[in-house]
Amino acid sequence: MHECAELAIRALNQMKGDDTARAKAAWWTLTDQQMRERYGASGQTRAEILAEYEARDAKIDAAIEWVKSHA
């Protein structure tokens, strides 16, 4: 794989971060009702926040696959 593609993949993985894993680790014991309650100053529920993290991760994973297929 070309070094530019490798760099792009590393950068994308860094963009992904660990928000999803941290949220899942923190909230794994919560009930569905608790996940649907508003959380902090965000105005969102934990479920909404987690869904956004997962959606972002999926987009980044798709970008990584695109880079791999064009390398």
Coordinates of N, CA and C in Angstrom, one line a residue:
M1 N 0.9 -1.2 0.0 CA 0.0 0.0 0.0 C 0.9 1.2 0.0
H2 N 0.5 2.2 -0.7 CA 1.2 3.5 -0.9 C 1.3 4.2 0.5
E3 N 2.4 4.8 0.8 CA 2.6 5.4 2.1 C 1.6 6.6 2.4
C4 N 1.1 7.2 1.3 CA 0.0 8.2 1.5 C -1.3 7.6 1.9
A5 N -1.6 6.4 1.4 CA -2.8 5.7 1.8 C -2.7 5.3 3.3
E6 N -1.5 4.8 3.6 CA -1.3 4.4 5.0 C -1.4 5.6 6.0
L7 N -0.9 6.7 5.6 CA -1.0 7.9 6.4 C -2.5 8.3 6.5
A8 N -3.2 8.3 5.4 CA -4.7 8.7 5.4 C -5.4 7.7 6.4
I9 N -5.1 6.4 6.3 CA -5.8 5.5 7.2 C -5.5 5.7 8.7
R10 N -4.2 6.0 9.0 CA -3.9 6.3 10.3 C -4.6 7.6 10.8
A11 N -4.7 8.6 10.0 CA -5.4 9.8 10.3 C -6.9 9.6 10.6
L12 N -7.5 8.8 9.7 CA -8.9 8.5 9.9 C -9.1 7.7 11.2
N13 N -8.3 6.7 11.5 CA -8.4 6.0 12.7 C -8.3 6.9 13.9
Q14 N -7.4 7.9 13.9 CA -7.3 8.9 15.0 C -8.5 9.7 15.1
M15 N -9.1 10.1 13.9 CA -10.4 10.8 14.0 C -11.5 10.1 14.7
K16 N -11.4 8.8 14.5 CA -12.5 7.9 15.1 C -12.4 8.0 16.6
G17 N -11.2 7.9 17.1 CA -11.1 8.1 18.6 C -11.7 6.9 19.3
D18 N -12.0 7.2 20.6 CA -12.6 6.1 21.4 C -13.9 6.5 22.1
D19 N -14.6 7.5 21.6 CA -15.8 7.9 22.2 C -16.8 6.8 22.3
T20 N -17.0 6.0 21.2 CA -18.0 5.0 21.2 C -17.7 3.9 22.3
A21 N -16.4 3.5 22.4 CA -16.0 2.5 23.4 C -16.2 3.1 24.8
R22 N -15.8 4.3 25.0 CA -16.0 4.9 26.3 C -17.4 5.0 26.7
A23 N -18.3 5.4 25.8 CA -19.7 5.6 26.1 C -20.3 4.2 26.5
K24 N -19.9 3.2 25.7 CA -20.5 1.8 25.9 C -20.0 1.3 27.3
A25 N -18.7 1.6 27.6 CA -18.2 1.1 28.9 C -18.8 1.8 30.0
A26 N -19.1 3.1 29.9 CA -19.8 3.8 31.0 C -21.2 3.5 31.1
W27 N -21.9 3.2 30.1 CA -23.4 3.1 30.1 C -23.9 1.7 30.0
W28 N -23.0 0.7 30.0 CA -23.5 -0.7 29.7 C -24.5 -1.2 30.7
T29 N -24.5 -0.7 31.9 CA -25.4 -1.2 32.9 C -26.7 -0.5 33.0
L30 N -26.9 0.6 32.2 CA -28.1 1.4 32.2 C -29.3 0.7 31.6
T31 N -30.5 0.9 32.0 CA -31.7 0.4 31.4 C -32.0 1.2 30.2
D32 N -32.9 0.6 29.4 CA -33.4 1.3 28.2 C -34.0 2.7 28.6
Q33 N -34.7 2.7 29.7 CA -35.3 4.0 30.2 C -34.3 5.0 30.5
Q34 N -33.2 4.6 31.2 CA -32.1 5.5 31.5 C -31.4 6.0 30.3
M35 N -31.3 5.1 29.3 CA -30.6 5.5 28.0 C -31.5 6.6 27.3
R36 N -32.8 6.6 27.5 CA -33.7 7.5 26.8 C -33.8 8.8 27.6
E37 N -33.2 9.0 28.8 CA -33.4 10.2 29.5 C -32.3 11.2 29.0
R38 N -32.7 12.5 29.1 CA -31.7 13.6 28.7 C -30.5 13.5 29.6
Y39 N -29.3 13.8 29.0 CA -28.1 13.6 29.6 C -27.3 14.9 29.6
G40 N -26.9 15.4 30.8 CA -26.1 16.5 30.9 C -26.6 17.7 30.2
A41 N -25.7 18.6 29.7 CA -26.0 19.9 29.1 C -26.2 19.7 27.6
S42 N -26.0 18.5 27.1 CA -26.1 18.3 25.6 C -27.5 18.4 25.1
G43 N -28.5 18.2 26.0 CA -29.9 18.2 25.5 C -30.3 16.9 24.8
Q44 N -29.4 16.0 24.7 CA -29.7 14.7 24.1 C -29.7 13.6 25.1
T45 N -30.3 12.5 24.6 CA -30.3 11.3 25.5 C -29.0 10.5 25.3
R46 N -28.7 9.6 26.2 CA -27.5 8.8 26.0 C -27.6 8.0 24.7
A47 N -28.8 7.5 24.5 CA -29.0 6.7 23.2 C -28.7 7.5 22.0
E48 N -29.1 8.8 22.0 CA -28.9 9.6 20.8 C -27.4 9.9 20.7
I49 N -26.7 10.1 21.8 CA -25.3 10.4 21.7 C -24.5 9.2 21.2
L50 N -24.9 8.0 21.7 CA -24.2 6.8 21.3 C -24.5 6.5 19.8
A51 N -25.7 6.7 19.4 CA -26.1 6.6 17.9 C -25.2 7.5 17.1
E52 N -25.0 8.7 17.5 CA -24.2 9.6 16.7 C -22.7 9.1 16.7
Y53 N -22.2 8.7 17.8 CA -20.8 8.1 17.8 C -20.7 6.9 16.8
E54 N -21.7 6.0 16.9 CA -21.7 4.9 16.0 C -21.8 5.2 14.5
A55 N -22.6 6.2 14.2 CA -22.8 6.7 12.9 C -21.5 7.3 12.3
R56 N -20.8 8.1 13.2 CA -19.6 8.7 12.8 C -18.5 7.6 12.6
D57 N -18.5 6.6 13.4 CA -17.5 5.5 13.3 C -17.8 4.8 12.0
A58 N -19.0 4.6 11.6 CA -19.4 3.9 10.4 C -18.9 4.7 9.2
K59 N -19.1 6.0 9.2 CA -18.6 6.9 8.1 C -17.1 6.8 8.0
I60 N -16.4 6.8 9.1 CA -15.0 6.8 9.0 C -14.5 5.4 8.5
D61 N -15.2 4.3 9.0 CA -14.8 3.0 8.5 C -15.0 2.9 7.0
A62 N -16.1 3.5 6.5 CA -16.3 3.5 5.0 C -15.2 4.3 4.3
A63 N -14.8 5.4 4.9 CA -13.7 6.2 4.3 C -12.4 5.4 4.3
I64 N -12.2 4.7 5.3 CA -11.0 3.8 5.3 C -11.0 2.8 4.2
E65 N -12.2 2.1 4.1 CA -12.3 1.1 3.0 C -12.2 1.8 1.7
W66 N -12.7 3.0 1.5 CA -12.5 3.7 0.2 C -11.0 3.9 -0.1
V67 N -10.3 4.4 0.9 CA -8.9 4.6 0.7 C -8.2 3.3 0.4
K68 N -8.5 2.3 1.0 CA -7.9 1.0 0.8 C -8.2 0.5 -0.7
S69 N -9.4 0.7 -1.1 CA -9.7 0.3 -2.5 C -9.1 1.1 -3.6
H70 N -8.6 2.3 -3.2 CA -8.0 3.2 -4.2 C -6.5 3.4 -4.1
A71 N -6.0 2.5 -3.2 CA -4.5 2.6 -2.9 C -3.7 1.8 -4.0

